[in-house]
């Protein structure tokens, strides 16, 4: 069994579990930091209306979980139809579905309230932790980057793909905090849980490839 994916999974599992524990137990220093950052960014969001509107478009259309999942589904169809890689296509779809289930289970279990403002600039449903936008973007971008790397892409196109993925993952997290619908630790949780799902999925895929006759 490959050691690198196992190490990566363990390295991601530890901070994910720690952050989940701190949020679930309402650890005071974390809550205070979240509130301080949220108040500051909300003042900026109210004042900078043009930036806020741009972030709403990005978070509601470009980096929305539905958009991300449709992208993933499109790649899965392409893999199956053009490359006859139906096993990888199914793996991709199943991983995205599992990530969505994990996200909702954790949200329901922690039941963390979202920030509440007298003058909100945006709204969102369900519990706050972890951020679904951040987690979904991390899962989709992480899976697609891994597939691109496995395809042998190198050089400028590879670095361009990495840059696009990084901008998407970090950017969606920024929009969620700026718009006042998530605490910073919600976004960190989304990133960590998303990366953990990707690491586990890669581990499963590589193990499956090794045992395949």
Coordinates of N, CA and C in Angstrom, one line a residue:
X1 N 0.9 -1.2 0.0 CA 0.0 0.0 0.0 C 0.9 1.2 0.0
X2 N 0.6 2.3 -0.8 CA 1.4 3.5 -0.9 C 1.5 4.2 0.4
X3 N 2.7 4.6 0.8 CA 2.9 5.2 2.1 C 2.5 6.7 2.1
X4 N 2.8 7.4 1.0 CA 2.6 8.8 0.9 C 1.1 9.2 1.1
X5 N 0.2 8.6 0.4 CA -1.2 8.9 0.7 C -1.7 8.6 2.1
X6 N -1.1 7.6 2.7 CA -1.4 7.3 4.1 C -0.9 8.4 5.0
X7 N 0.3 8.8 4.8 CA 0.9 9.9 5.6 C 0.1 11.2 5.5
X8 N -0.3 11.5 4.2 CA -1.1 12.7 3.9 C -2.4 12.6 4.6
X9 N -3.1 11.5 4.6 CA -4.4 11.3 5.2 C -4.3 11.5 6.7
X10 N -3.2 11.0 7.3 CA -3.1 11.1 8.8 C -2.8 12.6 9.1
X11 N -1.9 13.2 8.3 CA -1.6 14.6 8.6 C -2.8 15.5 8.5
X12 N -3.8 15.2 7.6 CA -5.0 16.0 7.5 C -6.0 15.6 8.5
X13 N -6.0 14.3 8.9 CA -7.1 13.9 9.9 C -6.9 14.5 11.2
X14 N -5.6 14.7 11.7 CA -5.4 15.3 13.0 C -5.9 16.7 13.1
X15 N -5.5 17.6 12.3 CA -6.0 19.0 12.4 C -7.5 19.1 12.2
X16 N -8.0 18.2 11.3 CA -9.5 18.2 11.1 C -10.2 17.8 12.3
X17 N -9.7 16.8 13.0 CA -10.4 16.3 14.3 C -10.2 17.4 15.3
X18 N -9.1 18.0 15.4 CA -8.8 19.0 16.4 C -9.8 20.2 16.2
X19 N -9.8 20.7 15.0 CA -10.7 21.9 14.7 C -12.2 21.5 15.0
X20 N -12.6 20.3 14.6 CA -13.9 19.9 14.8 C -14.2 19.9 16.3
X21 N -13.3 19.4 17.1 CA -13.5 19.4 18.6 C -13.6 20.8 19.2
X22 N -12.7 21.7 18.7 CA -12.7 23.0 19.2 C -14.0 23.7 18.9
X23 N -14.5 23.5 17.7 CA -15.8 24.2 17.3 C -16.9 23.6 18.0
X24 N -17.0 22.2 18.1 CA -18.1 21.6 18.8 C -18.2 21.9 20.3
X25 N -17.0 22.1 20.9 CA -17.0 22.4 22.4 C -17.0 23.9 22.6
X26 N -17.2 24.7 21.6 CA -17.3 26.1 21.7 C -16.1 26.7 22.4
X27 N -14.9 26.4 22.0 CA -13.7 26.8 22.6 C -13.6 28.4 22.5
X28 N -13.5 29.0 23.7 CA -13.7 30.5 23.7 C -12.7 31.2 22.9
X29 N -11.4 30.9 23.0 CA -10.4 31.7 22.1 C -10.7 31.6 20.7
X30 N -11.1 30.5 20.2 CA -11.5 30.3 18.8 C -12.7 31.2 18.4
X31 N -13.7 31.1 19.3 CA -14.9 31.9 19.0 C -14.6 33.4 19.0
X32 N -13.8 33.8 20.0 CA -13.4 35.3 20.0 C -12.7 35.7 18.8
X33 N -11.8 34.9 18.3 CA -11.0 35.2 17.1 C -12.0 35.2 15.9
X34 N -12.9 34.3 15.8 CA -13.9 34.3 14.7 C -14.7 35.5 14.7
X35 N -15.2 35.9 15.9 CA -16.1 37.1 16.0 C -15.3 38.4 15.6
X36 N -14.1 38.5 16.1 CA -13.3 39.7 15.7 C -13.1 39.8 14.2
X37 N -12.7 38.7 13.6 CA -12.5 38.7 12.1 C -13.8 39.0 11.4
X38 N -14.9 38.4 11.9 CA -16.2 38.6 11.2 C -16.7 40.0 11.3
X39 N -16.5 40.6 12.5 CA -16.9 42.0 12.6 C -16.2 42.9 11.7
X40 N -14.9 42.7 11.6 CA -14.0 43.5 10.7 C -14.4 43.4 9.2
X41 N -14.5 42.1 8.8 CA -14.8 41.9 7.4 C -16.3 42.4 7.0
X42 N -17.2 42.3 8.0 CA -18.5 42.7 7.7 C -18.6 44.2 7.5
X43 N -17.8 45.0 8.3 CA -17.7 46.4 8.1 C -17.2 46.7 6.7
X44 N -16.2 46.0 6.3 CA -15.7 46.2 4.9 C -16.7 45.9 3.9
X45 N -17.5 44.8 4.1 CA -18.5 44.4 3.1 C -19.6 45.4 3.0
X46 N -20.0 46.0 4.1 CA -21.0 47.0 4.1 C -20.5 48.3 3.4
X47 N -19.3 48.6 3.6 CA -18.7 49.8 3.0 C -18.3 49.7 1.6
X48 N -17.8 48.6 1.2 CA -17.3 48.3 -0.2 C -18.3 47.6 -1.0
X49 N -19.4 48.2 -1.4 CA -20.5 47.5 -2.1 C -20.1 46.9 -3.4
X50 N -19.2 47.5 -4.2 CA -18.9 46.9 -5.5 C -18.1 45.6 -5.3
X51 N -17.2 45.6 -4.3 CA -16.5 44.3 -4.0 C -17.5 43.3 -3.5
X52 N -18.4 43.7 -2.7 CA -19.4 42.8 -2.1 C -20.2 42.1 -3.2
X53 N -20.7 43.0 -4.2 CA -21.5 42.4 -5.3 C -20.7 41.5 -6.1
X54 N -19.4 41.8 -6.4 CA -18.6 40.9 -7.1 C -18.4 39.5 -6.4
X55 N -18.2 39.6 -5.1 CA -18.1 38.4 -4.4 C -19.4 37.6 -4.3
X56 N -20.5 38.2 -4.4 CA -21.8 37.5 -4.4 C -21.9 36.7 -5.7
X57 N -21.5 37.4 -6.8 CA -21.6 36.7 -8.1 C -20.6 35.5 -8.1
X58 N -19.4 35.7 -7.6 CA -18.5 34.6 -7.6 C -18.9 33.4 -6.7
X59 N -19.4 33.7 -5.5 CA -19.8 32.7 -4.6 C -21.1 32.0 -5.0
X60 N -22.0 32.8 -5.7 CA -23.3 32.2 -6.0 C -23.4 31.5 -7.4
X61 N -22.4 31.8 -8.3 CA -22.4 31.3 -9.6 C -21.1 30.5 -10.0
X62 N -20.0 31.2 -9.8 CA -18.8 30.6 -10.3 C -18.3 29.5 -9.3
X63 N -18.3 29.7 -8.0 CA -17.8 28.8 -7.1 C -18.9 28.1 -6.2
X64 N -20.1 28.2 -6.7 CA -21.2 27.6 -5.9 C -21.0 26.1 -6.0
X65 N -21.4 25.4 -4.9 CA -21.3 23.9 -4.9 C -22.0 23.2 -6.1
X66 N -23.1 23.7 -6.5 CA -23.8 23.1 -7.6 C -22.9 23.3 -8.9
X67 N -22.3 24.4 -9.1 CA -21.4 24.6 -10.2 C -20.3 23.7 -10.2
X68 N -19.7 23.6 -9.0 CA -18.5 22.7 -8.8 C -18.9 21.2 -9.1
X69 N -20.0 20.8 -8.6 CA -20.5 19.4 -8.8 C -20.8 19.1 -10.3
X70 N -21.4 20.1 -11.0 CA -21.7 20.0 -12.4 C -20.3 19.9 -13.2
X71 N -19.4 20.6 -12.8 CA -18.0 20.5 -13.4 C -17.5 19.1 -13.2
X72 N -17.6 18.6 -12.0 CA -17.1 17.3 -11.7 C -17.9 16.2 -12.6
X73 N -19.2 16.4 -12.6 CA -20.0 15.4 -13.4 C -19.6 15.5 -14.9
X74 N -19.3 16.7 -15.4 CA -18.9 16.9 -16.8 C -17.6 16.1 -17.1
X75 N -16.7 16.3 -16.2 CA -15.4 15.6 -16.3 C -15.6 14.1 -16.3
X76 N -16.5 13.6 -15.4 CA -16.7 12.2 -15.3 C -17.3 11.6 -16.6
X77 N -18.2 12.4 -17.2 CA -18.8 11.9 -18.4 C -17.7 11.9 -19.5
X78 N -16.9 12.9 -19.5 CA -15.8 12.9 -20.5 C -14.8 11.8 -20.3
X79 N -14.5 11.4 -19.1 CA -13.6 10.3 -18.8 C -14.2 9.0 -19.3
X80 N -15.5 8.8 -19.0 CA -16.2 7.6 -19.5 C -16.4 7.5 -21.0
X81 N -16.8 8.6 -21.6 CA -17.2 8.6 -23.0 C -16.0 8.7 -23.9
X82 N -15.0 9.5 -23.6 CA -13.9 9.7 -24.5 C -12.7 8.8 -24.1
X83 N -12.5 8.5 -22.9 CA -11.4 7.7 -22.5 C -11.7 6.3 -22.0
X84 N -13.0 6.0 -22.0 CA -13.4 4.7 -21.5 C -13.0 4.4 -20.1
X85 N -12.7 5.4 -19.3 CA -12.3 5.2 -18.0 C -13.5 5.3 -17.0
X86 N -14.3 4.3 -17.2 CA -15.6 4.3 -16.4 C -15.3 4.2 -14.9
X87 N -14.3 3.4 -14.6 CA -14.0 3.2 -13.2 C -13.6 4.5 -12.5
X88 N -12.8 5.2 -13.2 CA -12.3 6.5 -12.6 C -13.5 7.5 -12.6
X89 N -14.3 7.5 -13.6 CA -15.5 8.3 -13.7 C -16.4 8.1 -12.5
X90 N -16.7 6.8 -12.2 CA -17.6 6.5 -11.1 C -16.9 6.9 -9.8
X91 N -15.6 6.6 -9.6 CA -14.8 7.0 -8.4 C -15.0 8.5 -8.2
X92 N -14.9 9.3 -9.3 CA -15.0 10.7 -9.1 C -16.4 11.2 -8.6
X93 N -17.4 10.6 -9.2 CA -18.8 10.9 -8.8 C -19.1 10.5 -7.4
X94 N -18.6 9.3 -7.1 CA -18.9 8.7 -5.7 C -18.2 9.6 -4.7
X95 N -17.0 10.0 -5.0 CA -16.2 10.8 -4.0 C -16.9 12.2 -3.7
X96 N -17.4 12.8 -4.8 CA -18.2 14.0 -4.6 C -19.5 13.8 -3.8
X97 N -20.1 12.7 -4.1 CA -21.4 12.4 -3.3 C -21.0 12.1 -1.8
X98 N -20.0 11.4 -1.6 CA -19.6 11.1 -0.2 C -19.2 12.4 0.5
X99 N -18.5 13.3 -0.2 CA -18.1 14.6 0.4 C -19.4 15.4 0.8
X100 N -20.4 15.4 0.0 CA -21.6 16.1 0.3 C -22.3 15.5 1.5
X101 N -22.3 14.2 1.6 CA -23.0 13.5 2.7 C -22.2 13.9 4.0
X102 N -20.9 13.7 4.0 CA -20.0 14.1 5.1 C -20.3 15.5 5.6
X103 N -20.3 16.4 4.6 CA -20.5 17.8 4.9 C -21.8 18.0 5.7
X104 N -22.9 17.4 5.2 CA -24.2 17.6 5.8 C -24.3 16.9 7.2
X105 N -23.6 15.8 7.3 CA -23.6 15.0 8.6 C -22.9 15.9 9.7
X106 N -21.8 16.4 9.3 CA -21.0 17.2 10.3 C -21.8 18.5 10.6
X107 N -22.4 19.1 9.6 CA -23.2 20.3 9.9 C -24.3 20.0 10.9
X108 N -25.0 18.9 10.6 CA -26.1 18.6 11.5 C -25.6 18.2 12.9
X109 N -24.4 17.5 13.0 CA -23.9 17.1 14.3 C -23.4 18.3 15.1
X110 N -22.7 19.2 14.5 CA -22.2 20.4 15.2 C -23.2 21.4 15.4
X111 N -24.1 21.6 14.4 CA -25.2 22.6 14.5 C -24.7 24.0 15.0
X112 N -23.7 24.5 14.3 CA -23.2 25.8 14.7 C -24.0 26.9 14.0
X113 N -24.4 27.9 14.7 CA -25.1 29.0 14.1 C -24.2 29.8 13.2
X114 N -24.8 30.4 12.2 CA -24.1 31.3 11.3 C -24.0 32.7 12.0
X115 N -23.1 33.6 11.5 CA -23.1 35.0 12.0 C -24.5 35.6 11.7
X116 N -24.9 36.5 12.6 CA -26.1 37.2 12.5 C -25.8 38.7 12.5
X117 N -26.3 39.5 11.5 CA -26.0 40.9 11.4 C -27.3 41.7 11.3
X118 N -27.3 42.9 11.9 CA -28.5 43.8 11.7 C -28.6 44.3 10.3
X119 N -27.5 44.3 9.5 CA -27.5 44.8 8.2 C -26.8 43.8 7.3
X120 N -27.4 42.6 7.1 CA -26.7 41.5 6.3 C -26.5 41.9 4.8
X121 N -25.4 41.4 4.2 CA -25.2 41.7 2.8 C -25.5 40.4 2.0
X122 N -25.7 39.3 2.7 CA -26.0 38.0 2.0 C -26.7 37.1 3.0
X123 N -27.2 36.0 2.6 CA -27.8 35.0 3.5 C -27.4 33.6 3.0
X124 N -27.6 32.6 3.9 CA -27.3 31.3 3.6 C -28.1 30.3 4.5
X125 N -28.3 29.1 4.0 CA -29.1 28.1 4.8 C -28.2 27.1 5.5
X126 N -28.8 26.3 6.3 CA -28.1 25.2 7.0 C -27.1 25.7 8.0
X127 N -26.5 24.8 8.8 CA -25.6 25.2 9.8 C -24.3 25.7 9.2
X128 N -23.4 26.2 10.1 CA -22.3 26.9 9.6 C -21.1 26.1 9.3
X129 N -20.8 25.1 10.2 CA -19.5 24.3 10.2 C -19.8 22.9 9.6
X130 N -19.0 22.6 8.6 CA -17.9 23.3 7.9 C -18.6 24.1 6.7
X131 N -17.9 25.0 6.1 CA -18.4 25.7 4.9 C -18.5 24.7 3.8
X132 N -19.8 24.6 3.3 CA -20.0 23.7 2.1 C -19.3 24.2 0.9
X133 N -19.3 25.6 0.7 CA -18.7 26.1 -0.5 C -17.2 25.8 -0.5
X134 N -16.5 26.0 0.7 CA -15.1 25.8 0.8 C -14.8 24.3 0.6
X135 N -15.6 23.4 1.2 CA -15.3 22.0 1.2 C -15.5 21.5 -0.2
X136 N -16.6 21.9 -0.9 CA -16.9 21.4 -2.2 C -15.8 21.8 -3.2
X137 N -15.4 23.1 -3.1 CA -14.4 23.6 -4.0 C -13.1 22.8 -3.8
X138 N -12.7 22.5 -2.6 CA -11.5 21.8 -2.3 C -11.5 20.4 -2.8
X139 N -12.7 19.7 -2.6 CA -12.8 18.4 -3.1 C -12.7 18.3 -4.7
X140 N -13.5 19.2 -5.3 CA -13.5 19.1 -6.8 C -12.2 19.6 -7.4
X141 N -11.6 20.7 -6.9 CA -10.4 21.1 -7.4 C -9.2 20.1 -7.1
X142 N -9.3 19.6 -5.9 CA -8.3 18.6 -5.5 C -8.3 17.3 -6.4
X143 N -9.5 16.8 -6.6 CA -9.7 15.6 -7.4 C -9.2 15.9 -8.9
X144 N -9.7 17.0 -9.4 CA -9.3 17.3 -10.8 C -7.8 17.6 -11.0
X145 N -7.2 18.2 -10.0 CA -5.8 18.4 -10.1 C -5.0 17.1 -10.1
X146 N -5.5 16.2 -9.2 CA -4.8 14.9 -9.2 C -5.0 14.1 -10.5
X147 N -6.2 14.2 -11.1 CA -6.4 13.6 -12.4 C -5.5 14.2 -13.5
X148 N -5.4 15.5 -13.4 CA -4.6 16.2 -14.4 C -3.1 15.8 -14.3
X149 N -2.7 15.7 -13.0 CA -1.3 15.3 -12.8 C -1.1 13.9 -13.2
X150 N -2.0 13.0 -13.0 CA -1.9 11.6 -13.4 C -1.9 11.5 -14.9
X151 N -2.5 12.4 -15.6 CA -2.5 12.3 -17.1 C -1.2 12.7 -17.7
X152 N -0.3 13.2 -16.9 CA 1.0 13.5 -17.4 C 1.3 15.0 -17.7
X153 N 0.3 15.8 -17.4 CA 0.5 17.2 -17.7 C 1.6 17.8 -16.9
X154 N 2.5 18.6 -17.6 CA 3.6 19.2 -16.9 C 3.8 20.6 -17.5
X155 N 4.7 21.3 -17.0 CA 5.0 22.6 -17.5 C 4.0 23.7 -17.3
X156 N 3.9 24.7 -18.1 CA 3.1 25.9 -17.9 C 1.6 25.5 -17.7
X157 N 1.1 24.5 -18.5 CA -0.3 24.1 -18.3 C -0.6 23.6 -16.9
X158 N 0.3 22.8 -16.4 CA 0.2 22.3 -15.1 C 0.2 23.4 -14.0
X159 N 1.1 24.3 -14.2 CA 1.2 25.4 -13.2 C -0.1 26.3 -13.3
X160 N -0.6 26.4 -14.5 CA -1.8 27.2 -14.7 C -3.0 26.5 -14.0
X161 N -3.1 25.2 -14.1 CA -4.1 24.5 -13.5 C -4.0 24.6 -12.0
X162 N -2.8 24.5 -11.4 CA -2.6 24.7 -10.0 C -3.0 26.1 -9.5
X163 N -2.6 27.1 -10.3 CA -3.0 28.4 -9.9 C -4.5 28.6 -9.9
X164 N -5.2 28.1 -10.9 CA -6.6 28.2 -11.0 C -7.3 27.5 -9.8
X165 N -6.8 26.4 -9.5 CA -7.4 25.6 -8.3 C -7.2 26.4 -7.0
X166 N -5.9 26.9 -6.8 CA -5.6 27.6 -5.6 C -6.5 28.9 -5.5
X167 N -6.6 29.6 -6.6 CA -7.4 30.8 -6.6 C -8.9 30.5 -6.2
X168 N -9.4 29.4 -6.8 CA -10.8 29.0 -6.6 C -11.0 28.6 -5.1
X169 N -10.1 27.8 -4.6 CA -10.3 27.3 -3.2 C -10.1 28.5 -2.2
X170 N -9.1 29.3 -2.3 CA -8.9 30.4 -1.4 C -9.9 31.5 -1.6
X171 N -10.3 31.7 -2.9 CA -11.2 32.7 -3.2 C -12.6 32.5 -2.7
X172 N -13.1 31.2 -2.8 CA -14.4 31.0 -2.3 C -14.5 31.1 -0.8
X173 N -13.4 30.7 -0.1 CA -13.3 30.9 1.4 C -13.4 32.4 1.7
X174 N -12.7 33.2 1.0 CA -12.7 34.6 1.3 C -14.1 35.2 1.1
X175 N -14.8 34.8 0.0 CA -16.1 35.3 -0.2 C -17.1 35.0 0.9
X176 N -16.9 33.8 1.5 CA -17.9 33.3 2.5 C -17.7 34.1 3.8
X177 N -16.5 34.5 4.1 CA -16.2 35.3 5.3 C -16.6 36.7 5.0
X178 N -16.2 37.2 3.9 CA -16.5 38.6 3.5 C -18.0 38.9 3.5
X179 N -18.8 38.0 3.0 CA -20.2 38.1 2.9 C -20.9 37.9 4.3
X180 N -20.2 37.5 5.3 CA -20.8 37.4 6.6 C -21.7 36.2 6.8
X181 N -21.5 35.1 6.0 CA -22.3 33.9 6.1 C -21.6 32.8 6.8
X182 N -20.3 33.0 7.0 CA -19.5 31.9 7.7 C -18.4 32.6 8.6
X183 N -18.1 31.9 9.7 CA -16.9 32.2 10.5 C -15.7 31.7 9.8
X184 N -14.5 32.3 10.1 CA -13.3 31.9 9.5 C -13.0 30.4 9.7
X185 N -13.3 29.9 10.9 CA -13.0 28.5 11.3 C -13.9 27.6 10.5
X186 N -15.1 28.1 10.0 CA -16.0 27.3 9.1 C -15.2 27.0 7.8
X187 N -14.6 28.0 7.3 CA -13.9 27.9 6.0 C -12.7 27.0 6.2
X188 N -11.9 27.2 7.3 CA -10.8 26.3 7.6 C -11.3 24.9 7.7
X189 N -12.4 24.7 8.3 CA -12.9 23.3 8.4 C -13.3 22.7 7.0
X190 N -13.9 23.6 6.2 CA -14.2 23.1 4.8 C -13.0 22.7 4.1
X191 N -11.9 23.5 4.2 CA -10.7 23.2 3.5 C -10.1 21.9 4.0
X192 N -10.0 21.8 5.3 CA -9.4 20.6 5.9 C -10.2 19.3 5.6
X193 N -11.5 19.4 5.8 CA -12.4 18.2 5.5 C -12.3 17.9 4.0
X194 N -12.3 18.9 3.2 CA -12.3 18.6 1.7 C -11.0 18.0 1.3
X195 N -9.8 18.5 1.9 CA -8.5 17.9 1.6 C -8.5 16.5 2.1
X196 N -9.1 16.2 3.3 CA -9.1 14.9 3.8 C -9.8 13.9 2.9
X197 N -11.0 14.3 2.4 CA -11.7 13.5 1.5 C -10.9 13.2 0.3
X198 N -10.2 14.2 -0.3 CA -9.4 14.0 -1.5 C -8.3 12.9 -1.2
X199 N -7.7 13.1 0.0 CA -6.6 12.2 0.3 C -7.1 10.8 0.5
X200 N -8.2 10.6 1.1 CA -8.8 9.3 1.3 C -9.2 8.7 -0.1
X201 N -9.8 9.5 -1.0 CA -10.2 9.1 -2.3 C -9.0 8.6 -3.1
X202 N -7.9 9.4 -3.1 CA -6.7 9.0 -3.8 C -6.1 7.7 -3.2
X203 N -6.2 7.6 -1.9 CA -5.7 6.3 -1.3 C -6.5 5.1 -1.8
X204 N -7.8 5.3 -1.9 CA -8.7 4.2 -2.4 C -8.4 3.9 -3.8
X205 N -8.3 5.0 -4.6 CA -8.0 4.8 -6.1 C -6.7 4.1 -6.3
X206 N -5.7 4.5 -5.6 CA -4.4 3.9 -5.8 C -4.3 2.4 -5.3
X207 N -5.0 2.2 -4.2 CA -5.0 0.8 -3.8 C -5.8 -0.1 -4.8
X208 N -6.9 0.5 -5.3 CA -7.7 -0.3 -6.2 C -6.9 -0.6 -7.5
X209 N -6.1 0.4 -7.9 CA -5.3 0.2 -9.1 C -4.2 -0.9 -8.9
X210 N -3.7 -1.0 -7.7 CA -2.7 -1.9 -7.4 C -3.2 -3.4 -7.3
X211 N -4.4 -3.5 -6.9 CA -5.0 -4.9 -6.7 C -5.7 -5.3 -8.0
X212 N -5.9 -4.4 -8.9 CA -6.6 -4.8 -10.1 C -5.7 -5.8 -10.9
X213 N -6.3 -6.9 -11.4 CA -5.6 -7.9 -12.1 C -5.1 -7.4 -13.5

